[in-house]
Tab-separated table of C-alpha atoms and ligand atoms in Angstrom:
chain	number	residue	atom	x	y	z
B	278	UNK	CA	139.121	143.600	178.112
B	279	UNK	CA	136.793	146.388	177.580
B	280	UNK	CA	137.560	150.318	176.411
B	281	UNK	CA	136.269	152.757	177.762
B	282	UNK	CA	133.872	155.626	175.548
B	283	UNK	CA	136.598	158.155	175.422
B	284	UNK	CA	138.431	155.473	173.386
B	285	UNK	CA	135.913	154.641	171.426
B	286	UNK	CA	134.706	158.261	170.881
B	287	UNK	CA	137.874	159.102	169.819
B	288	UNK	CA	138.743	156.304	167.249
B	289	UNK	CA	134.766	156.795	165.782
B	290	UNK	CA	135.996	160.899	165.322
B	291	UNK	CA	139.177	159.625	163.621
B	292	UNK	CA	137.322	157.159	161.198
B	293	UNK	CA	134.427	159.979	160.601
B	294	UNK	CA	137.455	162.904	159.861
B	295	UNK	CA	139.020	160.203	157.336
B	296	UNK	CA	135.958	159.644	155.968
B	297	UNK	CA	135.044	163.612	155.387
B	298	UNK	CA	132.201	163.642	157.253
B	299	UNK	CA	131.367	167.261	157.728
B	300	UNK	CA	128.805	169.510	159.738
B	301	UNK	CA	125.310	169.525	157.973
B	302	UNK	CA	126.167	165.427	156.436
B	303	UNK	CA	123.400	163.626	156.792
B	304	UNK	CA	124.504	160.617	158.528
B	305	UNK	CA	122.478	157.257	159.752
B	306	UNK	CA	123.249	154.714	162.486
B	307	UNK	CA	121.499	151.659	160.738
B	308	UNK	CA	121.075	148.866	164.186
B	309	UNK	CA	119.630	145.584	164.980
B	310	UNK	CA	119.307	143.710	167.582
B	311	UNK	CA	123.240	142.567	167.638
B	312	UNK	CA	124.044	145.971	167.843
B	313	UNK	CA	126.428	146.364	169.954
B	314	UNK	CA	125.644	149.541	172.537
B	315	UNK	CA	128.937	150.944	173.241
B	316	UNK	CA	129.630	151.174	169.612
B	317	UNK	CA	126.303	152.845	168.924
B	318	UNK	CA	126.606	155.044	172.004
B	319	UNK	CA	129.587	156.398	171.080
B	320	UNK	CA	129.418	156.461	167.253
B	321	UNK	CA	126.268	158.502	167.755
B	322	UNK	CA	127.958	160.776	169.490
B	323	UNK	CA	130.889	161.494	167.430
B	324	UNK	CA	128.631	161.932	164.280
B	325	UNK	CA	126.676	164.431	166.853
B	326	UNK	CA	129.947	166.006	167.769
B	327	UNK	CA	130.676	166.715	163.818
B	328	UNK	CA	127.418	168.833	163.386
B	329	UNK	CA	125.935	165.869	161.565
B	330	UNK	CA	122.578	165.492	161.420
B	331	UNK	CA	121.865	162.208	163.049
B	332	UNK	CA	119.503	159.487	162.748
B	333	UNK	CA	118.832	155.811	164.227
B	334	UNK	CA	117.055	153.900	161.387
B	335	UNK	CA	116.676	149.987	163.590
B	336	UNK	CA	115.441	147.039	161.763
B	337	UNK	CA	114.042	144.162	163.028
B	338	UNK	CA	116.754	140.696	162.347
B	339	UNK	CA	115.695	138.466	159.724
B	340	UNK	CA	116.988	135.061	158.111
B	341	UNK	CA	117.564	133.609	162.105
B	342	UNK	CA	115.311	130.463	161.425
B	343	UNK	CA	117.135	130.061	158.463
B	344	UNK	CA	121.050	130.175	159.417
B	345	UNK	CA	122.857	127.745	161.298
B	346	UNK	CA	125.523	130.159	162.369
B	347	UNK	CA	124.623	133.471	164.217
B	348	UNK	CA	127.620	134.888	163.199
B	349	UNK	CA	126.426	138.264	160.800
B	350	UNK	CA	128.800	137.277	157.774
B	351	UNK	CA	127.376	133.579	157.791
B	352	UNK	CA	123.737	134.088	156.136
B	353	UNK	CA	123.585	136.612	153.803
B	354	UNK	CA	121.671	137.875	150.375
B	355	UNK	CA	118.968	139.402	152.085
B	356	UNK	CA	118.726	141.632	154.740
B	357	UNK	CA	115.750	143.739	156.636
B	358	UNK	CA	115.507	146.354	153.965
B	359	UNK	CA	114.398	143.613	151.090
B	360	UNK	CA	111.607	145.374	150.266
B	361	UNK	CA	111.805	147.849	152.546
B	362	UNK	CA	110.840	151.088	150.655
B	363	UNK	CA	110.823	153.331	153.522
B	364	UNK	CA	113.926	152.363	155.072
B	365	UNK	CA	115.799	152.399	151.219
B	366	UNK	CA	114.574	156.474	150.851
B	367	UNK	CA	116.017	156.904	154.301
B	368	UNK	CA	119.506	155.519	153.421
B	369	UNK	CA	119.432	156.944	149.784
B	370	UNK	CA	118.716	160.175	151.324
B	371	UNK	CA	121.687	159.930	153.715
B	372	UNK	CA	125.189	161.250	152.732
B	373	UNK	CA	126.460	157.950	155.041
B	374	UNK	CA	125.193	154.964	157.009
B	375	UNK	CA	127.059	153.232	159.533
B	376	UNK	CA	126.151	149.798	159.256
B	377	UNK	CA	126.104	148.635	162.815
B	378	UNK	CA	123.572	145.754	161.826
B	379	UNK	CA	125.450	144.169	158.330
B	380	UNK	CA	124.367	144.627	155.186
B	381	UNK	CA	127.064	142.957	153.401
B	382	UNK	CA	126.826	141.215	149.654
B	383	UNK	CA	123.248	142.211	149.743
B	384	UNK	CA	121.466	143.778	146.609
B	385	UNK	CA	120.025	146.176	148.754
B	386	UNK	CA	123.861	147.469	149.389
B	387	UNK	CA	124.715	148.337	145.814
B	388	UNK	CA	121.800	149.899	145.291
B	389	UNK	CA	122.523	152.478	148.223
B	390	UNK	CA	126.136	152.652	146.932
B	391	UNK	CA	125.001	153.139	143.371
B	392	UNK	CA	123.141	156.606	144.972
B	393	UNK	CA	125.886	157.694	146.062
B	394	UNK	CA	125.366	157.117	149.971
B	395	UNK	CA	128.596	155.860	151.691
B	396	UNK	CA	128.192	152.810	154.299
B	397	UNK	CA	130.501	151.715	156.933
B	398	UNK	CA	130.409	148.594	158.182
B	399	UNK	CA	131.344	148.145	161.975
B	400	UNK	CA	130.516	145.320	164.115
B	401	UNK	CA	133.691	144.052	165.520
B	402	UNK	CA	133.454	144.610	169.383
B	403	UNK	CA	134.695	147.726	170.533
B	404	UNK	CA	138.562	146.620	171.688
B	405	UNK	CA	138.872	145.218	168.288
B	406	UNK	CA	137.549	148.862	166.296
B	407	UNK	CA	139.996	150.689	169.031
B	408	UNK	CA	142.877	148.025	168.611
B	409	UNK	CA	142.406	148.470	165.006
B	410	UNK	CA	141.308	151.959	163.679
B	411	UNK	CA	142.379	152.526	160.559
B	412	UNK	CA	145.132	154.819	159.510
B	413	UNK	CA	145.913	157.068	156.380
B	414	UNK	CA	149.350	154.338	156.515
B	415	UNK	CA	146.950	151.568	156.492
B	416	UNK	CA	144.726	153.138	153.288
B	417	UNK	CA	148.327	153.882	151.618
B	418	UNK	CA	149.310	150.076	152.047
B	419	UNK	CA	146.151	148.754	150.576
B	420	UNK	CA	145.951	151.465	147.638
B	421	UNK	CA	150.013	150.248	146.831
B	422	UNK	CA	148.980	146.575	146.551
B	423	UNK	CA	145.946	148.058	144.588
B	424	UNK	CA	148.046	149.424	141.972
B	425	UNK	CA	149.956	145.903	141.800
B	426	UNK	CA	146.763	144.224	140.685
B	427	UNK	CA	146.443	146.981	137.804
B	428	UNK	CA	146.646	145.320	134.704
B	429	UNK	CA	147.491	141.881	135.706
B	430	UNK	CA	145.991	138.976	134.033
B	431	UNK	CA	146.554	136.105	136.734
B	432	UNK	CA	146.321	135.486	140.449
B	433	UNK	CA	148.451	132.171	141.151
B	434	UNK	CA	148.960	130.490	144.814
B	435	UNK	CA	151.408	128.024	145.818
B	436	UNK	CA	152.044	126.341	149.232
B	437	UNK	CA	154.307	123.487	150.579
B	438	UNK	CA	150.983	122.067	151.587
B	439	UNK	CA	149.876	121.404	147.926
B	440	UNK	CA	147.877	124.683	146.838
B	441	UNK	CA	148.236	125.272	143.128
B	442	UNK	CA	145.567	127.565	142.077
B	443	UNK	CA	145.606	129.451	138.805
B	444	UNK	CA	142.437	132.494	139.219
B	445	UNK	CA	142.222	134.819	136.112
B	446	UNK	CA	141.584	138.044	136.425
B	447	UNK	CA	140.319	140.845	134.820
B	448	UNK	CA	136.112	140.764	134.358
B	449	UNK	CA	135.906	142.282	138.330
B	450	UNK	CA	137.380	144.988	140.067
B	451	UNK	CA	139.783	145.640	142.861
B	452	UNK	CA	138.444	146.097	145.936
B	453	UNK	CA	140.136	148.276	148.658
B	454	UNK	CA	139.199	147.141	153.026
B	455	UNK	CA	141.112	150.472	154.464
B	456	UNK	CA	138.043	150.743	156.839
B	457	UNK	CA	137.422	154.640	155.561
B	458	UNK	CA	134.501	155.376	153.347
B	459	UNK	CA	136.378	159.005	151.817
B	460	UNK	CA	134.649	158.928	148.367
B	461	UNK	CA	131.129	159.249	147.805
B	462	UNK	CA	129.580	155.202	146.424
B	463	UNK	CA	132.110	153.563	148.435
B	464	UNK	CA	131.323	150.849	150.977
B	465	UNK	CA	134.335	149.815	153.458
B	466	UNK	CA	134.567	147.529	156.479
B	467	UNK	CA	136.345	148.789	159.897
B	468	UNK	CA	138.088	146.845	160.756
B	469	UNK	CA	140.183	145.673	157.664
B	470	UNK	CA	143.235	146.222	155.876
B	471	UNK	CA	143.473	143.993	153.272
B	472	UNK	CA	143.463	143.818	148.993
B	473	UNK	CA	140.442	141.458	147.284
B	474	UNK	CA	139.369	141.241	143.752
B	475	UNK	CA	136.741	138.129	142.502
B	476	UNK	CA	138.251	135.517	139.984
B	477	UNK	CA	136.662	135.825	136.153
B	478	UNK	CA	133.859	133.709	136.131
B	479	UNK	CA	134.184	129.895	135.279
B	480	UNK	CA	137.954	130.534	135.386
B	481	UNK	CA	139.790	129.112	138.365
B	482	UNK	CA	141.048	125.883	138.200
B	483	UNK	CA	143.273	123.981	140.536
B	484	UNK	CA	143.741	122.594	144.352
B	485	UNK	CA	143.173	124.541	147.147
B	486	UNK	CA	144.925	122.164	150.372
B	487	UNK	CA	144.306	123.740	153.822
B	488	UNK	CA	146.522	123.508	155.975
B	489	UNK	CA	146.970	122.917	159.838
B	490	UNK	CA	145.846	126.500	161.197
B	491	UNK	CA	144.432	127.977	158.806
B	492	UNK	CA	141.176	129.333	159.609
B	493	UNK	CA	137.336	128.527	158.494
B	494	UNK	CA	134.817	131.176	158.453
B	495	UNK	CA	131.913	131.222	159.883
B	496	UNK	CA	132.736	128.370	161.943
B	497	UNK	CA	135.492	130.431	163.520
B	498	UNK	CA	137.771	126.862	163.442
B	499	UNK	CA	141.606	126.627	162.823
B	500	UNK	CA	142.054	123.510	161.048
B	501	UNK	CA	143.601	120.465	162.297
B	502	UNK	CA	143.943	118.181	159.676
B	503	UNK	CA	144.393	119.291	155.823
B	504	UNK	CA	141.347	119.584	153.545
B	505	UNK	CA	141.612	119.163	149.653
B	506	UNK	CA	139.480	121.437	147.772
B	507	UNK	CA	139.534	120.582	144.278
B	508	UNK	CA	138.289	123.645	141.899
B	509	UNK	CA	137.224	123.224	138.063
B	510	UNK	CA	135.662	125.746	135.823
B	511	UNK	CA	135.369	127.980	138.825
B	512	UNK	CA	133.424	126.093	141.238
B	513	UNK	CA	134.461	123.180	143.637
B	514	UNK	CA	133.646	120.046	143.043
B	515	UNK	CA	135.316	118.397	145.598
B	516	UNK	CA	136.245	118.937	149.272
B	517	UNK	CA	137.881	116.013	150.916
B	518	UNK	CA	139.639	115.600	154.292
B	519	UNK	CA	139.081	114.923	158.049
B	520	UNK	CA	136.536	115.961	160.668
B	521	UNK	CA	137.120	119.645	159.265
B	522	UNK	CA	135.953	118.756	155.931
B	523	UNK	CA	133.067	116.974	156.849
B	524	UNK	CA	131.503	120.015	158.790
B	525	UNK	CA	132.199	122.158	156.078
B	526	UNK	CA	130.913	120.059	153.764
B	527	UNK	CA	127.521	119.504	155.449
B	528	UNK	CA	127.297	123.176	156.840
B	529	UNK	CA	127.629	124.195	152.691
B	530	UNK	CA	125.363	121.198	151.944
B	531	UNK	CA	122.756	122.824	153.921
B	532	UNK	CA	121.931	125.752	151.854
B	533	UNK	CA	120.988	123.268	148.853
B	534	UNK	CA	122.772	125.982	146.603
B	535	UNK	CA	124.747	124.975	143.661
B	536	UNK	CA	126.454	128.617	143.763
B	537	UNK	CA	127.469	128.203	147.438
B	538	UNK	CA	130.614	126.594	145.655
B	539	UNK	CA	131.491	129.196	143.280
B	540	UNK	CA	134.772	130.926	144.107
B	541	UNK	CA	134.158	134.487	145.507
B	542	UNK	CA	136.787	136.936	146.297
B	543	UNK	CA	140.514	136.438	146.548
B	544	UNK	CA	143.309	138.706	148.267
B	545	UNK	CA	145.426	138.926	150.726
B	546	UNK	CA	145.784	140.077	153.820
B	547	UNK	CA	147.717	143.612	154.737
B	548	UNK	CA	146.998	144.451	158.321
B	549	UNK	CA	150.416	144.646	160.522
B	550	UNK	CA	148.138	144.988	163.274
B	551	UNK	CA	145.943	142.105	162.846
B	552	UNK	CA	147.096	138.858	164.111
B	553	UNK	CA	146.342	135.232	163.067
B	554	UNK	CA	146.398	133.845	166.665
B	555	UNK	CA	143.676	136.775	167.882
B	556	UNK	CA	140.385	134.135	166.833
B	557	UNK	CA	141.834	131.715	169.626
B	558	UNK	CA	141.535	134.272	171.797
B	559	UNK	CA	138.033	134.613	171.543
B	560	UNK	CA	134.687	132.834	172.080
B	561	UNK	CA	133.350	132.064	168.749
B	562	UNK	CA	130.313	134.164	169.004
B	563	UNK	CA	131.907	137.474	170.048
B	564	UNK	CA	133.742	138.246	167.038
B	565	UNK	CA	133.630	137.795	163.299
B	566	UNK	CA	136.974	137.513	163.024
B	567	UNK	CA	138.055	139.743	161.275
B	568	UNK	CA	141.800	139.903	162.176
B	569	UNK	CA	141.859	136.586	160.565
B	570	UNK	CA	140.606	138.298	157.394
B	571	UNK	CA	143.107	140.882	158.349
B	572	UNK	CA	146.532	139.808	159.513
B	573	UNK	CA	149.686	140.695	156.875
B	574	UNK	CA	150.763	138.020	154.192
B	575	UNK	CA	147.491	135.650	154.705
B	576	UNK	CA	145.691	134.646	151.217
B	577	UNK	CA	141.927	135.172	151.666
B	578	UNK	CA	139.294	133.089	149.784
B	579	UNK	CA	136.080	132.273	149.395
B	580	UNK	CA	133.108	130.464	148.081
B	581	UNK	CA	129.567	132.097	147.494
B	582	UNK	CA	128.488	135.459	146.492
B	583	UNK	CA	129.427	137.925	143.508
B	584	UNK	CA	126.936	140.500	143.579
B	585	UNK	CA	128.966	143.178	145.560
B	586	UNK	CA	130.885	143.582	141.910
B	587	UNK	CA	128.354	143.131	139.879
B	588	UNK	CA	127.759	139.400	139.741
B	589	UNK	CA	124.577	137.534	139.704
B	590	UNK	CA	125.245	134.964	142.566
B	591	UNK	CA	123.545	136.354	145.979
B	592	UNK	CA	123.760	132.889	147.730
B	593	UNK	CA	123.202	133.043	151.345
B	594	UNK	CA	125.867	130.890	151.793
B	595	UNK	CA	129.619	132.600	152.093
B	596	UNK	CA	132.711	130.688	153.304
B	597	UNK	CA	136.068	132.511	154.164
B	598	UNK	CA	138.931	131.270	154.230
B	599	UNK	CA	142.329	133.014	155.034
B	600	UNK	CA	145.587	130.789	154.714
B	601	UNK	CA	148.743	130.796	156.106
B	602	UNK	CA	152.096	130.084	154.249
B	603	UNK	CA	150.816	130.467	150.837
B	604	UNK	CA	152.736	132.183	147.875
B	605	UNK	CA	150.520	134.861	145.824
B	606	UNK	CA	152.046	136.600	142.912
B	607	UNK	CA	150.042	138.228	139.736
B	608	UNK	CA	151.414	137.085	136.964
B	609	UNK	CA	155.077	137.211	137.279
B	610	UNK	CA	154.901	139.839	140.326
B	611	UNK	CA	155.102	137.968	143.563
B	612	UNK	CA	153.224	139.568	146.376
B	613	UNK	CA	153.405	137.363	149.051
B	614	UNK	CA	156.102	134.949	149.549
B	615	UNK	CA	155.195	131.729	151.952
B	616	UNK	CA	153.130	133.821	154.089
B	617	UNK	CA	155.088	137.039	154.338
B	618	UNK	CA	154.168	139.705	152.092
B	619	UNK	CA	156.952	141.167	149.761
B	620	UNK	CA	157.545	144.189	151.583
B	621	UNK	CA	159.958	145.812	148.991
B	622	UNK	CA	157.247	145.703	146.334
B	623	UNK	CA	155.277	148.778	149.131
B	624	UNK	CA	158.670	150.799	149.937
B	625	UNK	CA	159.182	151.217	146.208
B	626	UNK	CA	156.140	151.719	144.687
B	627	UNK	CA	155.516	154.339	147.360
B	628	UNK	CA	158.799	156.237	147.105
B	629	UNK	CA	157.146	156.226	142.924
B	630	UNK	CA	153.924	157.517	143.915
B	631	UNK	CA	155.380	160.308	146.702
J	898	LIG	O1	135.077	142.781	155.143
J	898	LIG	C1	134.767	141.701	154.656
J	898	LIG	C2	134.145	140.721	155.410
J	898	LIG	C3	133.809	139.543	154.845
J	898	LIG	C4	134.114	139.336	153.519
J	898	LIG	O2	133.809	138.170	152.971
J	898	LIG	C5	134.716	140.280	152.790
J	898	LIG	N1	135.046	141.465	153.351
């Protein structure tokens, strides 16, 4: 059910205070035509209401003859603003952009980053950005798993289903989804709460088995029957199962694009307030699910794109795929233990960092 603006006013003034955004900031509302208008209305307002200076910069959609989904994660690579010189000196110009359109994985993105501007990324209906406005607690939880990645050599991931997945790590960075963009450069996602880093290139190998329930992305689909993904030298070479595996196969067929199959980031999922069940709740086109990218203890992968840490592969195609039930530990650290993440490993490395 819907929110009303006060509620969304408000949770838009606690994201922009958490994000420093101060009177005189040069902020810009970048829209589209899946903008939705609440979330503008009310996001312009509280920028207005800092003593930002506000601006609307709306692009025209692109890539819609091309994608087979219309969900905004499910074509990506390029956005309106390839090529767009104009609209680049606008957003290079501006202290922060809230992306209200989706820019994400696109070249265009790091280059904005790389200036310095921060971008936000918010296009979850409103009752989801209320329901799940991030917290200083929520940035603490993600920055403690952060830490846990520091140094480690190895992401491995188990499951009674028949995942066995050695990923090693090291060439990329860690990348924090706290939903807050509080340091100049940095891009974030609201909603989130969750830990990803990408895989070293050519590395993984293993089997990735998908279980009953867990969840497909962009089709928005719980599984019903298991799905084999076998991985060598980093990329999949097989995917083998039901019904399920058959539409993602063709759907990932479609793009013609060898590096649709390359494994992309991997994490896991730290948001207590996210919930796996919340996707079923929804029609498939009014969400982008991000709860299941979300909710605590899943482990979150996917195929495609590396450019948003520096890798080469802008594929238009990117599959994501949180699990349920899996074990995730780096090297000999466990992290999440069948689905449940090791709470301990947070209370104590927190009571260390207080
Ligand atoms: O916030 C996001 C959304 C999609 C994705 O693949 C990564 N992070």
């Amino acid at each position: 059910m819907p929110v009303s603006d006060v509620e969304l006013i408000r949770a838009w003034d606690q994201v922009l205070s958490l994000s420093g955004v101060r009177s005189g900031d040069m902020v810009t509302i970048l829209t589209s035509d899946n903008t939705h208008p609440q979330t503008l209305r009310c996001a312009t307002i509280s920028a207005a209401s800092c003593g930002a200076v506000v601006n609307r910069l709306d692009l025209p959609p692109i890539n819609g003859e091309k994608a087979l989904s219309r969900d905004s994660l499910a074509y990506l690579g390029t956005t309106p603003l390839t090529g767009n010189r104009a609209a680049m000196a606008a957003l290079k110009a501006s202290d922060y952009v809230l992306d209200l359109m989706t820019l994400l994985f696109s070249p265009e993105q790091q280059e904005l980053l790389e200036s310095g501007t921060r971008i936000l990324l918010a296009v979850e209906p409103p009752e989801v950005l209320v329901r799940l406005v991030p917290t200083p607690e929520d940035r603490e939880r993600v920055a403690t798993a952060a830490r846990i990645f520091e140094g480690k050599k190895a992401m491995y991931v188990t499951s009674k289903a028949g995942t066995n997945v050695r990923m090693p790590l090291g060439q990329y960075p860690v990348v924090q989804e706290y939903g807050l963009v509080d340091q100049p450069g940095r891009w974030d996602h609201w909603p989130s709460g969750f830990i990803l880093t990408w895989p070293n290139e050519g590395e993984v190998e293993g089997t990735i088995v998908l279980d009953k329930g867990d969840i497909l992305l962009p089709m928005k689909s719980y599984v019903q029957s298991p799905i084999t993904i076998t991985i060598k030298k980093g990329f999949a070479t097989s995917i083998e199962g039901g019904l399920d595996a058959e539409l993602l196969s063709e759907y990932m067929a479609s793009f013609n694009d060898p590096e649709a199959y390359a494994i992309s980031h991997i994490g896991y999922g730290l948001q207590k307030r996210a919930f796996w069940s919340t996707l079923s709740l929804y029609d498939r086109e009014a969400t982008i699910a991000m709860d299941a990218r979300a909710f605590n203890g899943n482990f979150l992968f996917s195929m495609g794109p590396n450019n948003e840490v520096g890798g080469t592969r802008s594929t238009p195609c990117h599959i994501d795929i949180p699990m349920r039930n899996c074990s995730v530990a780096l090297d000999d650290v466990h992290v999440v233990r069948e689905g449940k993440v090791v709470e301990e490993l947070h209370s104590t490395l927190r009571r260390v960092a207080a």
